[in-house]
Short mmCIF file of C-alpha atoms in Angstrom, two decimals:
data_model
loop_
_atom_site.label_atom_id
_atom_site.label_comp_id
_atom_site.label_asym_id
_atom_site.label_seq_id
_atom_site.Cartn_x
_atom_site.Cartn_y
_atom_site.Cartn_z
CA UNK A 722 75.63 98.04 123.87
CA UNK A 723 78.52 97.09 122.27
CA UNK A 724 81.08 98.55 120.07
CA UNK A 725 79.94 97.27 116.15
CA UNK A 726 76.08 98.33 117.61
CA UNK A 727 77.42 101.60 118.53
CA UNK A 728 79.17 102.00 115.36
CA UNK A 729 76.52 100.39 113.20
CA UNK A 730 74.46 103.31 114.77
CA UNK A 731 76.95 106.55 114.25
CA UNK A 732 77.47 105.05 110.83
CA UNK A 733 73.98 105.75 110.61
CA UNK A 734 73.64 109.13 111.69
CA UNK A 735 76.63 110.02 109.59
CA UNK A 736 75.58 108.95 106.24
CA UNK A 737 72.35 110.91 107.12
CA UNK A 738 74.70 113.97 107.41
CA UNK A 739 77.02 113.66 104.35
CA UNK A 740 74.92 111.90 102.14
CA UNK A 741 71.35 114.03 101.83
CA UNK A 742 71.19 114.75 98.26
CA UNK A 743 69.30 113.62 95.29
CA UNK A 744 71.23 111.74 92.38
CA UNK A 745 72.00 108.93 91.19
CA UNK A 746 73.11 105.76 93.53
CA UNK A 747 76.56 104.61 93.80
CA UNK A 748 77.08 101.15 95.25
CA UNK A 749 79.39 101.49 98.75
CA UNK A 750 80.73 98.56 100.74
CA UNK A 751 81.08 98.41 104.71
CA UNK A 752 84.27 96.85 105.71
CA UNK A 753 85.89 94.82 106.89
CA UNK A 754 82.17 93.44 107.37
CA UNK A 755 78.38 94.57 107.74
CA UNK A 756 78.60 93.39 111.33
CA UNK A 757 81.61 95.26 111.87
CA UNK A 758 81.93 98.30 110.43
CA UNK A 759 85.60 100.12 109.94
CA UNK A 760 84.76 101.77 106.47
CA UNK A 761 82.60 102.50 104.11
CA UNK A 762 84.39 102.55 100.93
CA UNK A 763 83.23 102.51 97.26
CA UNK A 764 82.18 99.24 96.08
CA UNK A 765 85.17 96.89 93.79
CA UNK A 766 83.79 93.83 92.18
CA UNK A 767 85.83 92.14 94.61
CA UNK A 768 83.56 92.71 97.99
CA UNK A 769 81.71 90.89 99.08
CA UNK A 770 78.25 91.54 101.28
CA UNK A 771 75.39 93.24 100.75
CA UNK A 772 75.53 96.79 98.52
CA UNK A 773 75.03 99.88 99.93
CA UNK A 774 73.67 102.78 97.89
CA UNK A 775 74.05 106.48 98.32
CA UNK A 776 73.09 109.37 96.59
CA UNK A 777 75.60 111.13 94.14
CA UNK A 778 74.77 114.26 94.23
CA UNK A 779 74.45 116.86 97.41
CA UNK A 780 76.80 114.70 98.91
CA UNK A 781 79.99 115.40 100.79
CA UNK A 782 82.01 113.22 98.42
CA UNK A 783 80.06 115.97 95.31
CA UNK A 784 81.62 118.84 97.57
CA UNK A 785 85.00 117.74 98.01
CA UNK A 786 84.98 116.41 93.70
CA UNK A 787 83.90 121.08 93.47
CA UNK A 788 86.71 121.65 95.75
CA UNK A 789 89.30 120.05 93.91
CA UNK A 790 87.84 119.84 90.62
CA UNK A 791 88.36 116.42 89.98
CA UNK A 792 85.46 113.50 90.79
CA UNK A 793 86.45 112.01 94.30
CA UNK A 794 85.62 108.70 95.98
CA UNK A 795 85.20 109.13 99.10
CA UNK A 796 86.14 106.61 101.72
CA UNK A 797 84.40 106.80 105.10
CA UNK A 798 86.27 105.82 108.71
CA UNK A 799 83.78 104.42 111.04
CA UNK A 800 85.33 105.70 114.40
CA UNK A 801 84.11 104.52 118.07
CA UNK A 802 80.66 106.73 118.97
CA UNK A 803 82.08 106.92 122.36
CA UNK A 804 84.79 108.97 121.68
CA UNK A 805 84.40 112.93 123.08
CA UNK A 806 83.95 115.49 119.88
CA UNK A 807 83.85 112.79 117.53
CA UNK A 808 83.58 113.50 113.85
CA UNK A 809 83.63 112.09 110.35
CA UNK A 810 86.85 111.46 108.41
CA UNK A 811 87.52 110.41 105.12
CA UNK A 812 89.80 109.68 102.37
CA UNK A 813 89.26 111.56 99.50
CA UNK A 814 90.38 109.70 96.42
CA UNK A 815 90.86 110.47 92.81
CA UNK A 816 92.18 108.76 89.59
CA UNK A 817 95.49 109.78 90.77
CA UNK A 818 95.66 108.26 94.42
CA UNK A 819 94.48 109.65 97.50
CA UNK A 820 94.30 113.45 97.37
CA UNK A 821 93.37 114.03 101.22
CA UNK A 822 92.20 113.32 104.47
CA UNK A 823 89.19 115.03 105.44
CA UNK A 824 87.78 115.58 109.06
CA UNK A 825 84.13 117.30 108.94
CA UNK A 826 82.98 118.82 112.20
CA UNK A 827 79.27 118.22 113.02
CA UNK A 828 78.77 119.29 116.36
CA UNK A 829 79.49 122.99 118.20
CA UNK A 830 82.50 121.24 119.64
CA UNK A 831 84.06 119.30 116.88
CA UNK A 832 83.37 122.53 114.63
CA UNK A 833 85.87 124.50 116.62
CA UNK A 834 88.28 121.81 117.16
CA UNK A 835 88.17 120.96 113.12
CA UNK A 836 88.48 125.22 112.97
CA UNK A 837 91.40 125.40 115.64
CA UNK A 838 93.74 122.51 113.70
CA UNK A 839 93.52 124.38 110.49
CA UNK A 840 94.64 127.61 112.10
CA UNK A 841 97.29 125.73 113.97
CA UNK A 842 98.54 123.62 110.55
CA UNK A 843 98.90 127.63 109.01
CA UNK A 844 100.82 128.81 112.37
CA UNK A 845 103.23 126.06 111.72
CA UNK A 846 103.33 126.61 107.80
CA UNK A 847 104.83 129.48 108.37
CA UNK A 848 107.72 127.88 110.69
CA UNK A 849 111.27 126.60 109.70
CA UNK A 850 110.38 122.88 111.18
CA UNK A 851 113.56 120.51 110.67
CA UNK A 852 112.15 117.57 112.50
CA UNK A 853 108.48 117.96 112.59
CA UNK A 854 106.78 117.05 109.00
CA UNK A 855 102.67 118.50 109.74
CA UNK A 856 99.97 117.89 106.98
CA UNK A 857 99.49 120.58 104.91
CA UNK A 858 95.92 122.64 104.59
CA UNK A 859 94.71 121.72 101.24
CA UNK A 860 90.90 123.39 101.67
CA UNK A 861 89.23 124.86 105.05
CA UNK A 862 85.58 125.67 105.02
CA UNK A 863 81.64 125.50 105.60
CA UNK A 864 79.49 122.72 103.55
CA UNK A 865 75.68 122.92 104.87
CA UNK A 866 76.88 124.19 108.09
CA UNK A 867 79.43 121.75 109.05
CA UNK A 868 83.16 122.50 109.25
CA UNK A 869 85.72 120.91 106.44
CA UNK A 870 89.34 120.68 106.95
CA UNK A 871 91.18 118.54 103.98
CA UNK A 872 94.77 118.17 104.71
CA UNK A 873 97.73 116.54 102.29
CA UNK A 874 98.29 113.22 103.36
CA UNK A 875 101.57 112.27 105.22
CA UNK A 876 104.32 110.02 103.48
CA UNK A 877 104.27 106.98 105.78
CA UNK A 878 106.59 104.71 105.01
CA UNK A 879 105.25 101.81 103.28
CA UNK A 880 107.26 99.18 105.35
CA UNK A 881 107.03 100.68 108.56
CA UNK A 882 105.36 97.66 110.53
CA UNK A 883 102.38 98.60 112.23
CA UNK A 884 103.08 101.80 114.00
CA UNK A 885 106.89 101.01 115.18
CA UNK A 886 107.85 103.07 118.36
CA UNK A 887 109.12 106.05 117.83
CA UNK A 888 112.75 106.59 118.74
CA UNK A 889 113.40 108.04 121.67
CA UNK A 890 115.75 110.90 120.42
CA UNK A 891 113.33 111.27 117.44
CA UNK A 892 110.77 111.74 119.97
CA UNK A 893 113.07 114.44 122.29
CA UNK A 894 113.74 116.32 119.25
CA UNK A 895 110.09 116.96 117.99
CA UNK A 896 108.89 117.21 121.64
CA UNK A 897 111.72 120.85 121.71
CA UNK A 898 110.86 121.77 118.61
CA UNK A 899 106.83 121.54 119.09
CA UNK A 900 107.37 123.38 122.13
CA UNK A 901 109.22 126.35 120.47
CA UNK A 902 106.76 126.92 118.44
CA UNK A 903 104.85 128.95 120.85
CA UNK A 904 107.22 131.71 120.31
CA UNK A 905 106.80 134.46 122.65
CA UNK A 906 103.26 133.09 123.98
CA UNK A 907 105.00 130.38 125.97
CA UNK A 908 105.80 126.64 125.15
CA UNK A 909 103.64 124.78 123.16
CA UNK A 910 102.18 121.14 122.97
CA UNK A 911 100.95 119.16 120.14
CA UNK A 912 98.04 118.28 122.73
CA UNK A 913 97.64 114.66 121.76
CA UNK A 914 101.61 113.43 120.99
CA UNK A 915 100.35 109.61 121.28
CA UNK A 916 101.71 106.86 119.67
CA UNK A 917 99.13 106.69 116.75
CA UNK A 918 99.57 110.70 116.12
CA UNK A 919 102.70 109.93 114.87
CA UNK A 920 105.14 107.70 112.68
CA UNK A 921 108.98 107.95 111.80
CA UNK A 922 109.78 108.97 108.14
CA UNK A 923 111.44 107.58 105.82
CA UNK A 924 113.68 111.10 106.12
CA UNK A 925 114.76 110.61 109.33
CA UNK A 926 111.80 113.14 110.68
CA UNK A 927 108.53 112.72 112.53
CA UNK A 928 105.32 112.33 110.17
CA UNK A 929 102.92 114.18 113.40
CA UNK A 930 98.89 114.45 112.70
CA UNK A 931 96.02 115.30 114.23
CA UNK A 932 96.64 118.80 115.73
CA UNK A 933 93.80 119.84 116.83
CA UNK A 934 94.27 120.18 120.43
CA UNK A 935 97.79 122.17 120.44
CA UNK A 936 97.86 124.73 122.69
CA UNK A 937 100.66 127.13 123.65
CA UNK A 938 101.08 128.80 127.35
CA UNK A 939 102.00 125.05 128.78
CA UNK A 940 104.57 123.35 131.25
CA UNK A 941 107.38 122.33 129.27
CA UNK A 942 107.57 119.01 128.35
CA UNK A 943 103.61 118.25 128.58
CA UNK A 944 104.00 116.08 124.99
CA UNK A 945 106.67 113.90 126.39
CA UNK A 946 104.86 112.78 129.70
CA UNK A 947 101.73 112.63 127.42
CA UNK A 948 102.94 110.29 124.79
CA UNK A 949 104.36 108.18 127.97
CA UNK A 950 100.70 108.11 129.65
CA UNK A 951 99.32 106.94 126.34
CA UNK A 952 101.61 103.86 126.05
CA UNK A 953 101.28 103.42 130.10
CA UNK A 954 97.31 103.07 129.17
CA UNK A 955 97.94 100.41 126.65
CA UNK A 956 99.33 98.14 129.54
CA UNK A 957 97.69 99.56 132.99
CA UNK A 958 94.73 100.75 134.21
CA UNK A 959 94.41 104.40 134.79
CA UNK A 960 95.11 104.51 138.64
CA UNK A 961 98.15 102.61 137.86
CA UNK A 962 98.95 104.36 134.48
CA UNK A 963 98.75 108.13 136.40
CA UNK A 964 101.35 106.61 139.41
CA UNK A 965 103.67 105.49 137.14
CA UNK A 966 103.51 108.64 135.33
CA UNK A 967 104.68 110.76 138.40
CA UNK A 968 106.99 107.90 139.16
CA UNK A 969 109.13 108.41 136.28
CA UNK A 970 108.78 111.86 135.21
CA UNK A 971 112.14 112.77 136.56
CA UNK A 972 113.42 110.34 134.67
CA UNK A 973 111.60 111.02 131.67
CA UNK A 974 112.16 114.62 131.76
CA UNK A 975 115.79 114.96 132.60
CA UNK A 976 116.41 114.71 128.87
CA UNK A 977 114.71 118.03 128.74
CA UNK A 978 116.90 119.70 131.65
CA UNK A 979 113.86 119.67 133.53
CA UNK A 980 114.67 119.57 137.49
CA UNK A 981 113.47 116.82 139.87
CA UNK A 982 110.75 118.80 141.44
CA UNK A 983 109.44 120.36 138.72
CA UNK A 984 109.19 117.13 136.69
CA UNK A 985 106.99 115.85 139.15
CA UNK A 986 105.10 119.22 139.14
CA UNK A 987 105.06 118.94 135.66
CA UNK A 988 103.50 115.46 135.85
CA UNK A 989 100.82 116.38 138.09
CA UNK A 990 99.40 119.26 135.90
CA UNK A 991 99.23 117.56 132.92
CA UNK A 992 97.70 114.52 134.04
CA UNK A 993 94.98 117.71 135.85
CA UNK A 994 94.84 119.30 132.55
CA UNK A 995 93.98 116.27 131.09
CA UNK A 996 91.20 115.65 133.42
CA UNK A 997 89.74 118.92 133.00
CA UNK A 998 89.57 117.97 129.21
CA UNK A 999 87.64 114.94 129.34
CA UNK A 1000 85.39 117.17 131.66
CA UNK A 1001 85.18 119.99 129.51
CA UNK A 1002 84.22 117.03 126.58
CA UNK A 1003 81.58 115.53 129.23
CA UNK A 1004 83.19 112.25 128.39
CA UNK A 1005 85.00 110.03 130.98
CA UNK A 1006 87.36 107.37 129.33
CA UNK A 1007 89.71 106.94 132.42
CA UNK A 1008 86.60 106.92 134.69
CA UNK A 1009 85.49 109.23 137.65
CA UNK A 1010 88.76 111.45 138.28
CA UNK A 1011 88.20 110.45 141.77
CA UNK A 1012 89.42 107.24 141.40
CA UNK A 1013 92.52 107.89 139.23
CA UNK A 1014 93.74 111.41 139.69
CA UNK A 1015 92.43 112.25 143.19
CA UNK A 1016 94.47 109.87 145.34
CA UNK A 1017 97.52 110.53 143.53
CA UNK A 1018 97.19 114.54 144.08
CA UNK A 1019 96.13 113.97 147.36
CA UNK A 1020 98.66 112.09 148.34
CA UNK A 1021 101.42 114.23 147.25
CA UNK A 1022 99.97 117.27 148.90
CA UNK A 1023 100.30 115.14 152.23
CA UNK A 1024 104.01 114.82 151.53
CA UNK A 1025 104.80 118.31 150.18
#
């Protein structure tokens, strides 16, 4: 089956979800085509394709206009079904611009991860970040059941092509500063520090979203090799990806006065830790952990 089916499908299922009111219909468009669905987006004069009508009222896009007392068009990302936990998100738009992101959790396990980024976005409220710029919790709650996290909406930079590589002392700086926020718990990591988490500001910070796998009690320096594995996997297959990931974490980690051995220690366990998270997920998007992890662990057992 292939991806626009897949999506075609979960586009399905989700409209089902946030859309199961009575009311009157308001035209939608999907882009950037029916056949390939990205969004669903209220309909301009200017789209073309077929309409698609949903109801007004009982609807997600209803809740979120109660919330922040203003009407709100509601724009809907299409994202892969394959991915683990996946969940809704949307732009919530007003007369005045966009007012929010919104993620909506719909299953047991995107529920808690939607709950455990908006307790994580307070913890670092609360924090004197210099370099780190998080969204801000606008509204966290329960609509029919499901979980609701609306956060403010980061200031990208509106010529920043594509998503341009983060610096690498931008990168060192937010990786320390992340990890001090664990406080007396231990390091911390952002959990998912990948190239499209984050974006340089026009303020000389990082603009860093999608928090909702930070954890704190973790090797330090787990967001660096991370972010490296991420770009590795644009370029190499997994297998290839994890050995070049142990092959330069001294390298990468030396920044971070991080010793030769326990670089490569450090290396290891996060690319385990990762492992166990796709299992936990019961989703396998490196493939079988025998193939790509196994050898590599194995083989530096043999020569430790």
């Amino acid at each position: 089956m292939n991806d626009a089916t897949l999506r075609l499908r979960y586009l399905d299922e989700t409209v089902r979800l946030l859309y199961p009111g009575t009311g009157p219909d308001l035209p939608y468009s999907v882009l950037p085509h029916p056949l390939l669905p990205r969004r669903l987006a209220p309909r301009r004069w200017w789209h073309a394709g077929p309409r698609v009508t949903l109801p007004a009222g009982g609807s997600i896009a209803a809740h979120l206009g109660e919330v922040f007392g203003t009407p709100v068009r509601a724009v809907l990302h299409v994202r892969p079904a394959r991915r683990a936990n996946r969940k809704p998100v949307l732009e919530a738009w007003a007369d005045g611009g966009l007012l929010a992101y919104v993620k909506v959790g719909v299953t047991a396990g995107a529920r808690e991860l939607v709950a455990h980024e908006a307790r994580t976005l307070e913890r670092l409220a609360g924090q004197p970040l210099k370099t780190v710029v998080a969204p801000t919790v606008l509204h966290h709650g329960r609509w029919r059941g499901l979980e609701v996290l609306a956060v403010s909406p980061l200031p990208v930079p509106r010529r920043l092509p594509g998503r341009r590589r983060v610096p690498d002392a931008l990168l060192a700086r937010a990786v320390r500063e992340i990890a001090g926020t664990g406080g007396e718990q231990g390091d911390a990591w952002h959990g998912d520090l990948s190239p499209w988490n984050v974006a340089p500001g026009a303020d000389g910070r990082l603009l860093v979203w999608d928090w909702e796998r930070y954890a704190v009690g973790v090797p330090y320096g787990f967001d660096a090799v991370h972010h490296f594995f991420q770009r590795a996997l644009r370029r190499m297959d997994p297998p290839t990806a994890a050995r070049a990931c142990l092959a330069q974490a001294v390298r990468l980690l030396a920044p971070y006065g991080v010793s030769a051995a326990r670089a490569r220690r450090t290396a290891l366990l996060y690319l385990i830790a990762l492992a166990d998270r796709h299992a936990a997920d019961g989703h396998s998007p490196l493939g079988p952990p025998e193939v790509w992890l196994n050898p590599l662990v194995d083989h530096q057992e043999l020569i430790t």
